[in-house]
Short mmCIF file of C-alpha atoms in Angstrom, two decimals:
data_model
loop_
_atom_site.label_atom_id
_atom_site.label_comp_id
_atom_site.label_asym_id
_atom_site.label_seq_id
_atom_site.Cartn_x
_atom_site.Cartn_y
_atom_site.Cartn_z
CA MET N 1 6.53 -16.84 -22.19
CA ASN N 2 2.83 -16.09 -22.81
CA GLU N 3 1.64 -15.92 -19.21
CA PRO N 4 1.76 -12.09 -18.94
CA THR N 5 -0.25 -11.75 -22.16
CA ILE N 6 -2.89 -14.17 -20.88
CA LEU N 7 -3.09 -12.33 -17.56
CA ARG N 8 -3.79 -9.07 -19.38
CA TRP N 9 -6.38 -10.88 -21.50
CA ALA N 10 -8.03 -12.16 -18.31
CA ALA N 11 -8.06 -8.61 -16.97
CA GLY N 12 -10.02 -7.45 -20.00
CA ALA N 13 -7.30 -6.12 -22.26
CA GLN N 14 -7.94 -6.43 -26.00
CA THR N 15 -4.90 -8.65 -26.45
CA PRO N 16 -4.73 -10.95 -29.49
CA ILE N 17 -3.73 -14.52 -28.61
CA GLY N 18 -3.05 -17.16 -31.25
CA SER N 19 -4.69 -20.55 -31.37
CA THR N 20 -1.43 -22.22 -30.30
CA VAL N 21 0.22 -20.93 -27.16
CA ASP N 22 3.40 -22.03 -25.41
CA LEU N 23 2.12 -22.08 -21.86
CA ASP N 24 3.37 -23.27 -18.48
CA GLY N 25 0.18 -24.18 -16.62
CA GLU N 26 1.68 -24.05 -13.12
CA THR N 27 3.24 -20.64 -13.75
CA LEU N 28 -0.09 -19.35 -15.03
CA LEU N 29 -1.97 -20.65 -11.97
CA GLN N 30 0.50 -19.10 -9.54
CA ALA N 31 0.59 -15.81 -11.43
CA ALA N 32 -3.22 -15.63 -11.58
CA LEU N 33 -3.34 -16.10 -7.81
CA ARG N 34 -0.65 -13.49 -7.26
CA HIS N 35 -2.44 -10.99 -9.49
CA LYS N 36 -5.83 -11.73 -7.87
CA LEU N 37 -7.20 -12.73 -11.25
CA THR N 38 -8.31 -16.31 -10.69
CA GLY N 39 -12.04 -15.66 -10.96
CA ARG N 40 -11.69 -13.28 -13.90
CA LEU N 41 -9.44 -15.68 -15.82
CA LEU N 42 -11.79 -18.59 -15.18
CA HIS N 43 -14.81 -16.51 -16.27
CA ARG N 44 -13.18 -15.47 -19.54
CA ILE N 45 -12.01 -19.00 -20.31
CA GLU N 46 -15.50 -20.40 -19.71
CA ARG N 47 -17.04 -17.64 -21.82
CA ASP N 48 -14.61 -17.63 -24.77
CA ALA N 49 -13.39 -21.27 -24.73
CA PRO N 50 -9.91 -20.47 -26.13
CA PRO N 51 -8.32 -23.41 -27.98
CA TRP N 52 -5.01 -23.10 -26.14
CA ILE N 53 -6.40 -23.84 -22.69
CA THR N 54 -6.06 -27.28 -21.11
CA ALA N 55 -8.40 -29.21 -18.87
CA GLU N 56 -5.68 -29.29 -16.20
CA ILE N 57 -5.51 -25.50 -16.10
CA VAL N 58 -9.30 -25.17 -15.90
CA ASP N 59 -9.44 -27.71 -13.06
CA GLY N 60 -6.64 -25.88 -11.27
CA LEU N 61 -8.42 -22.53 -11.60
CA ARG N 62 -11.69 -24.01 -10.34
CA ASP N 63 -9.92 -25.48 -7.30
CA GLN N 64 -8.26 -22.12 -6.67
CA GLN N 65 -11.55 -20.25 -6.94
CA MET N 66 -13.30 -22.61 -4.55
CA SER N 67 -10.53 -22.04 -2.02
CA ILE N 68 -10.75 -18.27 -2.56
CA GLN N 69 -14.52 -18.35 -2.05
CA ARG N 70 -14.17 -20.30 1.19
CA GLY N 71 -11.50 -17.89 2.40
CA PHE N 72 -13.68 -14.90 1.53
CA GLU N 73 -16.64 -16.31 3.44
CA ARG N 74 -14.38 -16.96 6.42
CA ARG N 75 -13.11 -13.35 6.30
CA LEU N 76 -16.71 -12.10 6.27
CA GLU N 77 -17.32 -14.18 9.40
CA GLN N 78 -14.15 -12.73 10.87
CA VAL N 79 -15.30 -9.17 10.19
CA SER N 80 -18.80 -9.78 11.58
CA ASP N 81 -17.43 -11.37 14.76
CA ILE N 82 -15.21 -8.35 15.41
CA ALA N 83 -17.99 -5.89 14.54
CA ALA N 84 -20.32 -7.71 16.93
CA ALA N 85 -17.79 -7.35 19.72
CA LEU N 86 -17.72 -3.57 19.19
CA THR N 87 -21.47 -2.91 19.29
CA SER N 88 -21.20 -1.20 22.70
CA TYR N 89 -19.08 1.54 21.09
CA PRO N 90 -20.60 4.36 19.03
CA ASP N 91 -18.21 4.00 16.07
CA PRO N 92 -18.50 0.98 13.76
CA LEU N 93 -15.50 -1.03 12.65
CA GLY N 94 -13.69 0.25 9.55
CA VAL N 95 -12.41 -2.17 6.90
CA LEU N 96 -9.83 -1.10 4.32
CA LYS N 97 -9.70 -2.57 0.80
CA GLY N 98 -10.37 -6.34 1.00
CA ILE N 99 -14.14 -6.80 0.95
CA THR N 100 -14.81 -3.23 -0.20
CA THR N 101 -15.12 -3.85 -3.95
CA PHE N 102 -17.52 -6.76 -3.39
CA VAL N 103 -19.62 -4.70 -0.96
CA LEU N 104 -19.86 -1.77 -3.40
CA THR N 105 -20.36 -3.68 -6.66
CA GLY N 106 -22.07 -6.88 -5.52
CA HIS N 107 -20.17 -8.74 -8.23
CA ASP N 108 -18.54 -12.11 -7.68
CA ARG N 109 -15.49 -10.78 -9.51
CA GLY N 110 -14.95 -8.58 -6.44
CA ILE N 111 -14.11 -11.77 -4.53
CA ARG N 112 -10.37 -12.26 -4.69
CA HIS N 113 -7.50 -13.97 -2.98
CA SER N 114 -6.38 -12.39 0.29
CA ASN N 115 -4.57 -13.53 3.39
CA ASP N 116 -5.82 -10.94 5.85
CA ILE N 117 -8.21 -8.15 6.73
CA ASP N 118 -7.06 -4.57 7.25
CA LEU N 119 -8.88 -2.77 10.05
CA LEU N 120 -9.12 0.90 11.00
CA TRP N 121 -10.86 2.27 14.08
CA THR N 122 -10.91 5.22 16.43
CA ASP N 123 -8.91 3.43 19.16
CA PRO N 124 -6.34 0.92 17.85
CA ASP N 125 -5.40 -0.32 21.31
CA ALA N 126 -9.01 -0.96 22.33
CA LEU N 127 -9.49 -2.80 19.03
CA LYS N 128 -6.43 -4.92 19.73
CA GLN N 129 -7.71 -5.78 23.21
CA THR N 130 -11.07 -6.73 21.70
CA LEU N 131 -9.39 -9.11 19.27
CA LEU N 132 -7.31 -10.65 22.04
CA GLY N 133 -10.55 -11.20 23.94
CA LEU N 134 -11.93 -13.05 20.91
CA GLY N 135 -9.02 -15.47 21.01
CA TYR N 136 -6.63 -13.78 18.60
CA ARG N 137 -2.96 -13.94 19.45
CA ASP N 138 -0.50 -11.13 18.98
CA SER N 139 2.20 -11.97 16.45
CA ASP N 140 5.83 -11.07 16.12
CA ASP N 141 5.26 -9.81 12.58
CA PHE N 142 7.11 -6.62 11.77
CA CYS N 143 4.67 -3.72 11.77
CA ARG N 144 5.47 -0.65 9.72
CA ASP N 145 4.67 2.79 11.11
CA HIS N 146 1.11 2.81 9.83
CA GLU N 147 0.39 -0.60 11.36
CA TYR N 148 -0.47 -0.83 15.05
CA ALA N 149 -0.66 -4.60 15.44
CA SER N 150 -0.91 -7.87 13.54
CA LEU N 151 -2.95 -10.64 15.14
CA TYR N 152 -3.88 -14.20 14.21
CA PHE N 153 -6.80 -16.50 14.92
CA GLU N 154 -6.18 -20.00 13.59
CA ASN N 155 -5.02 -19.26 10.03
CA LEU N 156 -6.73 -15.86 9.85
CA ASN N 157 -4.76 -12.62 10.05
CA ALA N 158 -6.07 -9.21 11.15
CA ASP N 159 -3.90 -6.12 10.71
CA ILE N 160 -4.87 -3.09 12.78
CA HIS N 161 -3.87 0.18 11.10
CA ARG N 162 -3.14 3.49 12.76
CA TYR N 163 -3.84 5.09 9.37
CA PHE N 164 -3.52 4.40 5.65
CA PRO N 165 -0.30 5.95 4.29
CA VAL N 166 -0.20 7.97 1.07
CA PRO N 167 3.44 8.22 -0.08
CA SER N 168 4.86 10.78 -2.47
CA ILE N 169 8.38 11.52 -3.66
CA ALA N 170 10.20 13.97 -1.40
CA ASP N 171 9.99 17.65 -2.31
CA GLY N 172 12.77 18.97 -4.49
CA LEU N 173 13.75 15.69 -6.14
CA VAL N 174 14.04 15.68 -9.92
CA ALA N 175 14.56 12.81 -12.36
CA VAL N 176 18.36 13.13 -12.44
CA ASP N 177 18.49 12.65 -8.66
CA LEU N 178 17.18 9.12 -9.19
CA ASP N 179 19.44 8.18 -12.10
CA PRO N 180 22.54 6.14 -11.08
CA ALA N 181 24.23 6.88 -14.40
CA ALA N 182 24.31 10.58 -13.51
CA HIS N 183 26.40 9.97 -10.38
CA ALA N 184 30.07 8.97 -10.65
CA GLY N 185 31.67 6.74 -8.04
CA ARG N 186 29.78 5.44 -5.03
CA TRP N 187 26.16 6.57 -4.96
CA GLU N 188 23.24 5.59 -2.83
CA GLY N 189 19.78 5.92 -4.30
CA LEU N 190 17.55 8.49 -2.68
CA THR N 191 14.49 6.90 -1.15
CA ALA N 192 13.14 9.76 0.96
CA MET N 193 9.35 9.88 0.71
CA ASN N 194 6.75 12.26 2.02
CA GLU N 195 3.65 10.80 3.63
CA HIS N 196 0.09 11.91 4.14
CA ARG N 197 -2.35 9.89 6.22
CA VAL N 198 -5.91 8.72 5.66
CA GLY N 199 -7.42 8.11 9.09
CA TYR N 200 -10.65 6.71 10.46
CA THR N 201 -12.39 10.09 10.29
CA ASP N 202 -11.46 10.33 6.60
CA LEU N 203 -12.85 6.84 6.00
CA ARG N 204 -16.15 7.84 7.61
CA GLU N 205 -16.53 10.83 5.27
CA ASP N 206 -19.06 9.83 2.57
CA SER N 207 -18.54 6.25 3.73
CA VAL N 208 -20.74 3.26 3.07
CA ILE N 209 -22.21 1.36 6.00
CA ALA N 210 -22.42 -2.33 5.15
CA ALA N 211 -24.28 -4.93 7.18
CA ILE N 212 -22.14 -8.05 7.49
CA ALA N 213 -24.18 -10.84 9.10
CA GLY N 214 -26.31 -8.14 10.71
CA PHE N 215 -23.46 -6.03 12.11
CA ASN N 216 -22.48 -2.68 10.65
CA VAL N 217 -19.00 -2.00 9.28
CA VAL N 218 -17.63 1.04 7.47
CA VAL N 219 -16.06 0.74 4.02
CA ALA N 220 -14.86 3.46 1.67
CA ASP N 221 -17.20 5.02 -0.85
CA ALA N 222 -16.37 4.32 -4.51
CA SER N 223 -14.20 7.42 -4.98
CA LEU N 224 -12.12 6.83 -1.86
CA ALA N 225 -11.89 3.11 -2.68
CA VAL N 226 -10.40 3.97 -6.11
CA PHE N 227 -7.93 6.34 -4.47
CA LEU N 228 -6.84 3.78 -1.87
CA LEU N 229 -6.31 1.09 -4.51
CA CYS N 230 -4.17 3.43 -6.63
CA VAL N 231 -2.14 4.45 -3.59
CA HIS N 232 -1.72 0.86 -2.40
CA SER N 233 -0.42 -0.26 -5.79
CA PHE N 234 2.02 2.68 -5.91
CA ARG N 235 3.25 2.08 -2.36
CA GLU N 236 3.83 -1.63 -2.93
CA TYR N 237 5.75 -0.84 -6.12
CA CYS N 238 7.94 1.65 -4.27
CA HIS N 239 8.75 -0.94 -1.60
CA THR N 240 9.34 -4.07 -3.67
CA PRO N 241 9.14 -3.81 -7.46
CA VAL N 242 9.00 -7.29 -9.03
CA LEU N 243 8.74 -8.21 -12.73
CA LEU N 244 5.83 -9.99 -14.38
CA PRO N 245 4.40 -12.62 -14.38
CA TYR N 246 4.28 -12.40 -10.59
CA ALA N 247 4.83 -8.69 -10.06
CA THR N 248 4.19 -6.27 -7.23
CA MET N 249 1.74 -4.43 -9.45
CA ARG N 250 -1.39 -6.57 -9.42
CA LEU N 251 -3.62 -6.58 -12.47
CA GLY N 252 -6.58 -7.53 -10.29
CA GLU N 253 -6.33 -4.18 -8.50
CA LEU N 254 -6.49 -2.38 -11.84
CA CYS N 255 -9.65 -4.36 -12.64
CA GLU N 256 -11.16 -3.27 -9.33
CA ILE N 257 -10.35 0.37 -10.07
CA ARG N 258 -12.11 0.02 -13.42
CA ASP N 259 -15.16 -1.67 -11.82
CA LEU N 260 -15.44 0.98 -9.11
CA MET N 261 -15.12 3.87 -11.56
CA ALA N 262 -18.02 2.40 -13.54
CA LEU N 263 -20.38 2.67 -10.56
CA PRO N 264 -22.98 5.46 -10.57
CA SER N 265 -21.81 6.36 -7.05
CA PHE N 266 -18.27 7.12 -8.25
CA LYS N 267 -17.63 10.88 -8.19
CA PRO N 268 -14.65 12.18 -10.21
CA ARG N 269 -14.77 15.51 -8.37
CA ARG N 270 -14.48 13.79 -5.00
CA LEU N 271 -11.53 11.72 -6.29
CA ARG N 272 -9.78 14.93 -7.38
CA SER N 273 -10.34 16.46 -3.96
CA LEU N 274 -8.86 13.39 -2.27
CA VAL N 275 -5.81 13.49 -4.55
CA GLU N 276 -5.24 17.13 -3.68
CA ARG N 277 -5.87 16.74 0.05
CA PHE N 278 -3.52 13.78 0.49
CA ASN N 279 -0.92 14.73 -2.14
CA GLY N 280 -1.64 11.60 -4.12
CA GLY N 281 -0.76 12.86 -7.59
CA GLU N 282 2.21 10.55 -8.09
CA ALA N 283 0.19 7.50 -7.08
CA MET N 284 -2.53 8.48 -9.53
CA ARG N 285 -0.08 9.06 -12.39
CA TYR N 286 1.41 5.64 -11.67
CA ALA N 287 -2.04 4.03 -11.75
CA ALA N 288 -3.02 5.93 -14.91
CA PHE N 289 0.14 4.70 -16.65
CA LEU N 290 -0.64 1.10 -15.67
CA MET N 291 -4.27 1.32 -16.74
CA ARG N 292 -3.25 2.43 -20.22
CA SER N 293 -0.09 0.33 -20.67
CA GLN N 294 -1.34 -2.93 -19.16
CA LEU N 295 -5.07 -2.90 -19.88
CA GLY N 296 -5.34 -0.38 -22.69
CA THR N 297 -7.91 1.45 -20.58
CA PRO N 298 -7.39 5.23 -20.51
CA ILE N 299 -9.91 5.95 -17.75
CA LEU N 300 -7.54 8.00 -15.58
CA THR N 301 -6.51 10.36 -18.37
CA MET N 302 -6.71 13.43 -16.12
CA TYR N 303 -3.71 12.03 -14.21
CA GLU N 304 -1.55 11.00 -17.17
CA ASN N 305 0.58 14.14 -17.33
CA GLY N 306 4.08 13.79 -15.89
CA HIS N 307 6.12 10.68 -15.16
CA PRO N 308 4.52 7.62 -13.53
#
């Protein structure tokens, strides 16, 4: 199965691929979508013209990317409509992840597949009432502790967050505590996690104000955006680890981390302060391990000590 190798190649890894490749086109298309790599894979194929690619795969990727672009434009409209409805309040709407990389980099590669927008604001209930007034309907989706509400408008989803959670392994645990082989008889894995919280006030600190269709929204600065992506990848892995080629770990998020760290506005010292303030060391070690092992990119070397 060559799909994982091709995904890493699409993400920019220096991965040698032969001229003849045993490839399942449908698996590759679905995995590229899952990893948020459609645009990057299409760009590298069009640039390098590898001999193993087929016209069917290229057509499938182009169709995917057109759909992703339309969805992205619709989400921008969604964000601007909500921001417009909040103009009577002093605090602008906060948007987590999602459009952030595109806003900060301006690159088309920052446009990726997504099914929702993640919102953060000073008053989650007032935000929910605003969305209901715009025609959104409250859903029965299960909301975890950090999520206040999940609402839908047509096929668009808006998740209102109370905060952004930063998990870490519970104090006092050591490697042997997590090793089933070290425990005779019946044993239940320990899943206790500590949690720190990034709130709206934290998002506003050194934030970037972006004008979306003329209405201001708050997105994270480059350093906080890198931190949130690392934490999100770690948290999703802790909840539901899945093997490649689909995976819980998304190569597209690693690409975004790399793009954001290349910006002049990225500040390593601010990232370190965020890691310390929110106890995000384990998330950063996890991300550093992935950057090196999956992409061959040791750009988080200061966090590589210890176990991922």
